[in-house]
Short mmCIF file of C-alpha atoms and ligand atoms in Angstrom, two decimals:
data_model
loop_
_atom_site.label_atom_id
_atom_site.label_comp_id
_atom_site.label_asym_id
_atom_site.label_seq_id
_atom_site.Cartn_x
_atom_site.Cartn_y
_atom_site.Cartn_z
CA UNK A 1 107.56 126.16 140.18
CA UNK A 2 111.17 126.11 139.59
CA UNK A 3 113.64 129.05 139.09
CA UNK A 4 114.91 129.38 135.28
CA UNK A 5 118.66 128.44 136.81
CA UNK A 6 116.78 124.84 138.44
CA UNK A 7 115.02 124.63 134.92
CA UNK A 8 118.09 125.25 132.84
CA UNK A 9 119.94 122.71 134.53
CA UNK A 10 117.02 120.45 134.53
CA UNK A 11 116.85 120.35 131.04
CA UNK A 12 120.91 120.57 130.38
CA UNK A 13 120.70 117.12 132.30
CA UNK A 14 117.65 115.71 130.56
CA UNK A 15 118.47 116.88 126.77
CA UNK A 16 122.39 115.52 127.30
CA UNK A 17 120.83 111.95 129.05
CA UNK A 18 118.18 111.21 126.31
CA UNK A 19 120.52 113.37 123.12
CA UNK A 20 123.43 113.62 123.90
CA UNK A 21 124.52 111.52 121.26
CA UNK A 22 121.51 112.85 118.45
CA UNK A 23 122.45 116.74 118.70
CA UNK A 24 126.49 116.55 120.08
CA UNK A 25 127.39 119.95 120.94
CA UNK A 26 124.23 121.59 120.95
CA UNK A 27 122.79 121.74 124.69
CA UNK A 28 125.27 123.20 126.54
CA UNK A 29 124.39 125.04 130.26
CA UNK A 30 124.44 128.02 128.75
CA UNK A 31 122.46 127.02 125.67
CA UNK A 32 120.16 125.41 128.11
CA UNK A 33 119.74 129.07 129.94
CA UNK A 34 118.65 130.64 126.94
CA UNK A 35 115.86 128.18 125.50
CA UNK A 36 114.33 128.18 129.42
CA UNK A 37 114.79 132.06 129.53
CA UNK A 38 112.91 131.91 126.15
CA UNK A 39 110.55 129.49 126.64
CA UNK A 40 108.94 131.39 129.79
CA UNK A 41 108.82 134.31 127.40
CA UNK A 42 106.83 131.69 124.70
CA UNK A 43 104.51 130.73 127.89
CA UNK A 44 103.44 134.32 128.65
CA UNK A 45 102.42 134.92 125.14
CA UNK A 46 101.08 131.78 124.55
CA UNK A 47 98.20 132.08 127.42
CA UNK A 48 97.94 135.88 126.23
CA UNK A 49 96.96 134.68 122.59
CA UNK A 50 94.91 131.50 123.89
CA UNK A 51 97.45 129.57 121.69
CA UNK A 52 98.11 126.20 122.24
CA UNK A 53 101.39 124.88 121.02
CA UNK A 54 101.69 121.50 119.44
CA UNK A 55 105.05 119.85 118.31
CA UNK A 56 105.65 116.65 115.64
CA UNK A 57 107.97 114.01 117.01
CA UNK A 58 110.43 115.05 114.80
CA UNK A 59 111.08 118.50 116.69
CA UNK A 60 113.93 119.45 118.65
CA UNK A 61 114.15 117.85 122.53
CA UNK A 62 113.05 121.60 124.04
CA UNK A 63 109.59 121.52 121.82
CA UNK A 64 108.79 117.83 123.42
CA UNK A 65 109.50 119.93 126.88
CA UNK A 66 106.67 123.03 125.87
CA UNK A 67 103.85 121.63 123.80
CA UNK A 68 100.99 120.39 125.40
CA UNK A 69 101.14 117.66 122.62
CA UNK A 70 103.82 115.79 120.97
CA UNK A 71 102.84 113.41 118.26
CA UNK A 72 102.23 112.23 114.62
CA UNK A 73 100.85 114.52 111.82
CA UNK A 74 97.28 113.00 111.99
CA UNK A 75 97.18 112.59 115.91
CA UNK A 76 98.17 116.42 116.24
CA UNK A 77 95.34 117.76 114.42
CA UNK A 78 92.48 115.68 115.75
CA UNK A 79 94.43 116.55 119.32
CA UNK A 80 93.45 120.12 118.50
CA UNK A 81 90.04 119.80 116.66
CA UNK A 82 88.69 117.77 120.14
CA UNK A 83 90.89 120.18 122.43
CA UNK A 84 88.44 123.05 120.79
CA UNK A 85 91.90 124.90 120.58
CA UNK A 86 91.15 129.05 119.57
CA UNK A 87 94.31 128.86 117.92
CA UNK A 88 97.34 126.68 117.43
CA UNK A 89 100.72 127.04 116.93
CA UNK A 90 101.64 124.06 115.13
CA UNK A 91 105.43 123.59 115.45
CA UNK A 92 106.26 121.33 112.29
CA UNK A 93 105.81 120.92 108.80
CA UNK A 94 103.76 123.54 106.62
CA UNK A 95 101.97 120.73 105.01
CA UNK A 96 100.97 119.41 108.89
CA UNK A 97 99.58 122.98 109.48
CA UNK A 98 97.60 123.10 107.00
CA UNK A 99 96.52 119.51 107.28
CA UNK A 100 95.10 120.53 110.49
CA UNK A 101 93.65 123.92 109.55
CA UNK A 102 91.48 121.63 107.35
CA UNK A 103 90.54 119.74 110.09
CA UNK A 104 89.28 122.44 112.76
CA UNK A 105 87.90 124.63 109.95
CA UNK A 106 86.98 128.03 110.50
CA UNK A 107 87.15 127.39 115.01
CA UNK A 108 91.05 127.16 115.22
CA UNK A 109 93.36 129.68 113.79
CA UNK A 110 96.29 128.40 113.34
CA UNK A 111 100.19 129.51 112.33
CA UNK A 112 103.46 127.80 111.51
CA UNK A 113 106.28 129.76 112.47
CA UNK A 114 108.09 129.95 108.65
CA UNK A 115 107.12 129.94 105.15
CA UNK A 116 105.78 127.21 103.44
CA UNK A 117 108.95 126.62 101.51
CA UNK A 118 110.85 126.97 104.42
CA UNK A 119 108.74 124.34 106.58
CA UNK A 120 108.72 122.11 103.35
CA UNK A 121 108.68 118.70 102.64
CA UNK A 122 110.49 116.56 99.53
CA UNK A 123 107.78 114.76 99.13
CA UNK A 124 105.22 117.77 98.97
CA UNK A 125 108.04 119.29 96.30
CA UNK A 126 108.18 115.76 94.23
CA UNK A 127 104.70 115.93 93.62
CA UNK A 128 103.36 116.71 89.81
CA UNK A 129 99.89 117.52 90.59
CA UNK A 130 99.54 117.31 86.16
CA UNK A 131 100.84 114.22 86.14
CA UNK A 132 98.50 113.01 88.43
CA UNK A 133 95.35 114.89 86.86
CA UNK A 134 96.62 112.84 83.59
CA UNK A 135 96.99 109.85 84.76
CA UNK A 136 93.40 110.31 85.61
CA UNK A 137 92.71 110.94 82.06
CA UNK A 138 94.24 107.75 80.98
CA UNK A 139 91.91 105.63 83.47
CA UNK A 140 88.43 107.03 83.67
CA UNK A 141 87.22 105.63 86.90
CA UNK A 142 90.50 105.44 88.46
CA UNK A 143 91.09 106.19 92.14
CA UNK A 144 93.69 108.25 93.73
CA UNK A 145 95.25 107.26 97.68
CA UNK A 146 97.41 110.24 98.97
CA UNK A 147 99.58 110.13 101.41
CA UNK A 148 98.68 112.94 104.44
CA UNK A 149 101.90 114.30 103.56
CA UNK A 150 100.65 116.18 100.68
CA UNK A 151 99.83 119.98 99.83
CA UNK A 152 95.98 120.72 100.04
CA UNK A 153 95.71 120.76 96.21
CA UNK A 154 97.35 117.17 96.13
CA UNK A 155 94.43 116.37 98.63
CA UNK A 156 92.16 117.89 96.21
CA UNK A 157 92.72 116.18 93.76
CA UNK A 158 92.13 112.84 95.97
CA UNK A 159 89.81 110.34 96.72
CA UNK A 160 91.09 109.09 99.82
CA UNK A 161 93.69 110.52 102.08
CA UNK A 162 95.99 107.63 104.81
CA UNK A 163 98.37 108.22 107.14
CA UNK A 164 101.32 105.73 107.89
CA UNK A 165 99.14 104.56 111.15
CA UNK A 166 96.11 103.04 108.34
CA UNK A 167 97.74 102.98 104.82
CA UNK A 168 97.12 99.40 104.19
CA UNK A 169 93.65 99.50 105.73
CA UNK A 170 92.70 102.52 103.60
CA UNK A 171 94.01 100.91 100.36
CA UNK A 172 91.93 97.78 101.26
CA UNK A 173 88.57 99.50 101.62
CA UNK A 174 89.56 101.55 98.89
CA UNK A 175 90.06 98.72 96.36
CA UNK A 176 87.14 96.86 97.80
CA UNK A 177 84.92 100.28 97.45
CA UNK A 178 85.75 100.40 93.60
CA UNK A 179 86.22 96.83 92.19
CA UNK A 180 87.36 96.67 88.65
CA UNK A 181 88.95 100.13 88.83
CA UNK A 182 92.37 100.90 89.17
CA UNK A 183 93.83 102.80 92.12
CA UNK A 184 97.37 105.16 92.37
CA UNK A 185 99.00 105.45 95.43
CA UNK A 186 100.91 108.50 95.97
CA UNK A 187 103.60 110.78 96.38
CA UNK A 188 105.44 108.09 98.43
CA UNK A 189 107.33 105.40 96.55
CA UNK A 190 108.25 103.51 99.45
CA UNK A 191 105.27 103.29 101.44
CA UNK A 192 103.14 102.76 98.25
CA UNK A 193 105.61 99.58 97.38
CA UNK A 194 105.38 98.35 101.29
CA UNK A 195 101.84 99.06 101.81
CA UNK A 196 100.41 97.18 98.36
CA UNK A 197 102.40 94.07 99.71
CA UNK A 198 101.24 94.58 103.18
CA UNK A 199 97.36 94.50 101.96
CA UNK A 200 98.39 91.53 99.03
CA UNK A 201 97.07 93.43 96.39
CA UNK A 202 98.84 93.55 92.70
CA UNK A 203 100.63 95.88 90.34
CA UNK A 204 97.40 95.60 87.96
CA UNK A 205 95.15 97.28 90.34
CA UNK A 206 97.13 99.53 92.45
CA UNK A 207 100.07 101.81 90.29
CA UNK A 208 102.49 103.19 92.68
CA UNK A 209 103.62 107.06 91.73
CA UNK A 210 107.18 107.13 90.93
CA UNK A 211 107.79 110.20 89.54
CA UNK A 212 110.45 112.98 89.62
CA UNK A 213 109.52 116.29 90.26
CA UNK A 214 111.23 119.32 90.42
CA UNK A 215 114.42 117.81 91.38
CA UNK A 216 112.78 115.91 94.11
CA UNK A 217 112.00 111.75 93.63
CA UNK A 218 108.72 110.38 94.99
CA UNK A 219 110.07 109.88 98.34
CA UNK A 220 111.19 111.32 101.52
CA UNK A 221 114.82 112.32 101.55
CA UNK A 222 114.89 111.60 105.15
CA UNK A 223 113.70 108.16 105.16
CA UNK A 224 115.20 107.06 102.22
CA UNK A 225 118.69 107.12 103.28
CA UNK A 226 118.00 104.01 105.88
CA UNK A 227 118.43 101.32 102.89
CA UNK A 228 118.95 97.56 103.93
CA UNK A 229 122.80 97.50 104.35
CA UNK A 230 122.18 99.89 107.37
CA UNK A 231 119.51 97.89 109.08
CA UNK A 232 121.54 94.93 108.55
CA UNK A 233 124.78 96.44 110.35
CA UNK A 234 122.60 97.66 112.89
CA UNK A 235 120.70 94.14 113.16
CA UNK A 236 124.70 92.57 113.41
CA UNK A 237 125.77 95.04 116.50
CA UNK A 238 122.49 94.70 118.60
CA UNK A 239 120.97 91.22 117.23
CA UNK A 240 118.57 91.25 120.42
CA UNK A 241 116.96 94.14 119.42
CA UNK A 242 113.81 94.40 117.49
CA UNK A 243 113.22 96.56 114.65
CA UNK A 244 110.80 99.88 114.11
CA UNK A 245 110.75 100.62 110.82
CA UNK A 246 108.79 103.67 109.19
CA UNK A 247 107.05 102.61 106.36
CA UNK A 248 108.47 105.80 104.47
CA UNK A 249 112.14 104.16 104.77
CA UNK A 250 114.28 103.40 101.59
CA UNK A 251 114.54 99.88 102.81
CA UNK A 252 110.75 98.97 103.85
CA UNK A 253 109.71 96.59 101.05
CA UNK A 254 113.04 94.72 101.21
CA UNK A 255 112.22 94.11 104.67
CA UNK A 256 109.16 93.13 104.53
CA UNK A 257 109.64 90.78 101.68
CA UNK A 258 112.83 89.29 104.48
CA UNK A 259 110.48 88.75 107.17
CA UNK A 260 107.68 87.19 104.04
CA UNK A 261 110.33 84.75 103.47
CA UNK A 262 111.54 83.88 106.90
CA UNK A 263 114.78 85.01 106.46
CA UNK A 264 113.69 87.76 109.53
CA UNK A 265 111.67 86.55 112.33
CA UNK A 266 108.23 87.62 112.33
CA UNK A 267 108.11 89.29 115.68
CA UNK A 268 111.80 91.20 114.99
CA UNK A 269 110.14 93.88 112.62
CA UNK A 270 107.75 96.23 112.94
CA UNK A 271 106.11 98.87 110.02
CA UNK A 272 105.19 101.69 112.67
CA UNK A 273 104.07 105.17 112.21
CA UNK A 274 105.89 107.18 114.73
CA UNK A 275 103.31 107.25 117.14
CA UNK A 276 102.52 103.47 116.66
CA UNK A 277 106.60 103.05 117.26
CA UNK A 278 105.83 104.46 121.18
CA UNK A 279 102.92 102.26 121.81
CA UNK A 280 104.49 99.16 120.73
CA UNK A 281 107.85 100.14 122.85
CA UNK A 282 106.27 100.34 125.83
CA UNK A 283 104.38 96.73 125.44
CA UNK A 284 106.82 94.64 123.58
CA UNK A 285 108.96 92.53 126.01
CA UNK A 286 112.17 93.04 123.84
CA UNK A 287 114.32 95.76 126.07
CA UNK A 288 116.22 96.82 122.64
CA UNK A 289 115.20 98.79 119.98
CA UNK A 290 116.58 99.67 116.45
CA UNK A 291 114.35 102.76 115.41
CA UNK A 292 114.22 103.70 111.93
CA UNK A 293 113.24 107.13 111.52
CA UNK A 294 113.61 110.90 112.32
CA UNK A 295 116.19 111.28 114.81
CA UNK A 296 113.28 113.08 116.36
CA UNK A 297 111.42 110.19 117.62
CA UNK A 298 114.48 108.70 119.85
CA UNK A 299 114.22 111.10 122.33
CA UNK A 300 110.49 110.66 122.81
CA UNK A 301 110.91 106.92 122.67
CA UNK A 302 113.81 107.11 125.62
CA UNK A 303 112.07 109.88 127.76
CA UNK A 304 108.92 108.15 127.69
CA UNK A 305 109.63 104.32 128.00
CA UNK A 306 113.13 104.79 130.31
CA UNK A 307 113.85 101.62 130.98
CA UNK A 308 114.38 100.00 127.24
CA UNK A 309 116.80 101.17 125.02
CA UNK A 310 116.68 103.07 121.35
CA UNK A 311 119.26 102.70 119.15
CA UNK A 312 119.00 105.57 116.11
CA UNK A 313 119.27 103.00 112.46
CA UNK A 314 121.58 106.09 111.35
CA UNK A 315 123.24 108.98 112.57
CA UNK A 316 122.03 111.15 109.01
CA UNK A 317 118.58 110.32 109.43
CA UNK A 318 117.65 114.21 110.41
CA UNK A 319 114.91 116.00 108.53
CA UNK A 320 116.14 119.75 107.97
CA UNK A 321 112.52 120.78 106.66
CA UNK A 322 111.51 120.15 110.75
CA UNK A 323 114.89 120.97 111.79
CA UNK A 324 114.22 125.15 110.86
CA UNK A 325 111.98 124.63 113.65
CA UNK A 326 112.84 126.94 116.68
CA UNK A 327 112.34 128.53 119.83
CA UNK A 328 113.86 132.25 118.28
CA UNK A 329 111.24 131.97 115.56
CA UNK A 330 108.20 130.28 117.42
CA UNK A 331 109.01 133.33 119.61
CA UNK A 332 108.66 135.52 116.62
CA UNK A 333 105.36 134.10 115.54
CA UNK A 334 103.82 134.61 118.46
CA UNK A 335 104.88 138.37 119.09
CA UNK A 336 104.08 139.30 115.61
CA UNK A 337 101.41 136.96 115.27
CA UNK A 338 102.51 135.58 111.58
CA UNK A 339 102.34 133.02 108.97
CA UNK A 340 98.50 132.33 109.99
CA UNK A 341 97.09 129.46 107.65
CA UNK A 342 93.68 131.15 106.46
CA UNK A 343 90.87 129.91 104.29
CA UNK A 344 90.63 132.61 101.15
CA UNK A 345 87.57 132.95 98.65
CA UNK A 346 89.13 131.00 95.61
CA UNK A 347 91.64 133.80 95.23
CA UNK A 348 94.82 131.66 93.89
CA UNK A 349 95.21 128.44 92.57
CA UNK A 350 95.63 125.98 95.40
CA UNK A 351 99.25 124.60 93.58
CA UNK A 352 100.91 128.11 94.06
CA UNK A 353 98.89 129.59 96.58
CA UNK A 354 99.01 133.08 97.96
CA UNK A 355 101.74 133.89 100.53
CA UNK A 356 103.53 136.86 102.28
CA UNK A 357 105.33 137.40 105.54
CA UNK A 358 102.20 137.11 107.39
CA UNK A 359 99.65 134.58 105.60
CA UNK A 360 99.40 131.69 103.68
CA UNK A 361 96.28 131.22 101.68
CA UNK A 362 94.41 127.41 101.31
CA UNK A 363 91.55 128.19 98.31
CA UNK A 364 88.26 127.60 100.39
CA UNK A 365 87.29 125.36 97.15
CA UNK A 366 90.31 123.28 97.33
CA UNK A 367 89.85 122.71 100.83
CA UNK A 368 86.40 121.15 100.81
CA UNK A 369 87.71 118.88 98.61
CA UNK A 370 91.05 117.72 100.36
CA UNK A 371 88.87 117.47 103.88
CA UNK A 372 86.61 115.20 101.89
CA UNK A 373 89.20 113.18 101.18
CA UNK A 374 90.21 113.16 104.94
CA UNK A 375 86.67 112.30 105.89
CA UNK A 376 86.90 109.34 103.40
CA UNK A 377 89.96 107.85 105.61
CA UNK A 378 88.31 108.73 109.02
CA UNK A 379 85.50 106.98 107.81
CA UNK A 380 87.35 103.72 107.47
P1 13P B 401 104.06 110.13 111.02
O1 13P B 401 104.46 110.90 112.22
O2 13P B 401 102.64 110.37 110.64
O3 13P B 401 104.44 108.69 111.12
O4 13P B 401 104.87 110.77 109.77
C1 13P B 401 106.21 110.67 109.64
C2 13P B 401 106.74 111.74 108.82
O5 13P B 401 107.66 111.58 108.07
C3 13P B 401 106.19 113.06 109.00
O6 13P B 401 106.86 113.96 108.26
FE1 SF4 B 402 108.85 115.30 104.72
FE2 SF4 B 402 110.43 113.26 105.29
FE3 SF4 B 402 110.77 115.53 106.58
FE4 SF4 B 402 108.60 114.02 107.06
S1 SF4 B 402 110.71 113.48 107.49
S2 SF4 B 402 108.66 116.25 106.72
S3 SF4 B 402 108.20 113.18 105.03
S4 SF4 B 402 111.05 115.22 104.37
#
């Protein structure tokens, strides 16, 4: 077991090797001292509580260092539905927490260490659950596809829930399952455009949302910002490399419609969840990597597969929803034991539901339906 000075300086060499150039400034020795100081402290409550901690890609280098699994939003809670976790402190998202409270049901408890609007998303704020219940109004029959990064009532309202691992295979069954009725695929603009092309379907059966919302578009803000010119500057410096794109970016469908038409080689780009990205890294011969997403993701990518390289697409490609994610306040969480993610008996409306400093309510109603929308995918 090594000493916290052997640790600190362990991770003061590790953090500045693999993000240096991500986070520049922020792991200095002393810095380093404090987050291994803190996370023995985050141990020793941790095996007190039976919690099990579990940390998105997208999370600071020290999380990758303490959970017991690092991975994508739908890997993370099926991780701790088979792990039979007692409770989980899910170090992401709030829409990821909750995404896995409705996944290990009434066995797991589980907590996110801010509020919801804290640990938000934009594309959980850009999304006009009316909109969407009118649009069903306008096509009796029709079927909704929601992306898992949704709110439980956006679930709700849902036939069938995907992930950026099975989007096009979801959209497939679900066209097949329902022929002659029309489908919407939302809140994400982006990977609603790439994913109808990917499974050749047409703008008469599947309507992509594209609405504004409460200041936020139909997108992630994160994602978005990696249009074409930056892949294409990035593609010019490092023209060995091959490229991991996140369906989710602002330049996806462009892309894909390049490598359609030949004008990128087939086996140069990739349409990877973030998980998907690491497994493809480490079998791919190509030794260079462009990576288009969360910062996040590099220093899993370089840790894990050492001897390849990762080049970020863009240095503002940081998500400051999973950014408010820290040590101080996972710390906090556990000593006070708050915000737990519990079911409640119908007692708010799932759109605005019930939250103080040490609970966030998901309507028990609400969440039967959103799981059976999650069922529907896992199904496929
Ligand atoms: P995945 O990890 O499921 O690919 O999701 C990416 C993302 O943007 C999560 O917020
Ligand atoms: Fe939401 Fe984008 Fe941040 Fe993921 S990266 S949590 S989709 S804003």
């Amino acid at each position: 077991m090594p000493t916290l000075t052997e640790r600190a300086s362990e991770w003061y060499e590790l953090f500045n090797r693999y993000a240096g150039d991500l986070y520049p400034g922020r792991y200095t020795l002393e810095r380093c001292r404090e987050l291994a100081e803190m996370s023995d402290r985050i141990s020793e409550l941790a095996a007190r509580k039976q919690s099990t901690i579990i940390a998105h890609n997208y999370l600071y280098p020290e999380f990758h260092e303490i959970a017991a699994q690092v991975g994508d939003s739908l890997g993370l809670s099926l991780w701790a539905r088979d792990a039979g976790a007692v409770r989980v402190d899910f170090e992401s998202v709030y829409f990821m927490g909750a995404t896995a409270k409705l996944i290990t049901g009434d066995d797991t408890r589980v907590f996110v260490c801010d509020a919801p609007r804290v640990l938000g998303c934009s594309l959980v704020f850009g999304t006009d659950h009316r909109w969407v219940e009118k649009w069903r109004e306008r096509n009796p029959g029709g079927i909704v596809v929601t992306y898992i990064n949704s709110d439980v009532a956006m679930k709700a309202i849902s036939d069938y829930i995907c992930t950026s691992r099975n989007a096009a295979a979801v959209l497939k069954a679900a066209v097949e399952a329902n022929p002659g009725k029309r489908v919407l695929m939302c809140p994400d603009k982006y990977l609603g455009w790439v994913t109808r092309a990917m499974a050749g379907l047409s703008e008469e059966v599947v309507e992509i949302y594209e609405h504004h919302f409460s200041g936020f578009h139909a997108c992630c803000y994160v994602h978005e910002k990696v249009n074409p010119a930056s892949l294409d500057r990035m593609l010019d410096e490092h023209p060995e490399a091959e490229l991991l794109i996140h369906p989710e970016c602002g330049c996806a469908s462009t892309c894909l419609f390049r490598v359609q038409n030949g004008e990128i080689p087939h086996q140069k780009a990739y349409f990877l969840s973030t998980e998907q990205m690491l497994w493809h890294a480490r079998k791919s011969p190509a030794k260079e990597f462009v990576v288009a997403t969360e910062k996040g993701m590099i220093y899993r990518l370089r840790k894990e597969v050492p001897e390849k390289v990762f080049y970020p697409v863009a240095d503002e490609v940081v998500c400051d929803f999973m950014k408010q994610n820290t040590f101080e306040k996972l710390l906090r969480s556990l000593e006070e034991d708050r915000i737990e993610i519990i079911f409640c008996d119908d007692c708010c409306d799932p759109r605005e539901p019930y939250t103080d400093d040490r609970v966030t309510h998901i309507p028990r109603s609400a969440g039967r339906l959103a799981m059976a929308a999650i069922d529907r995918m896992l199904a496929i």
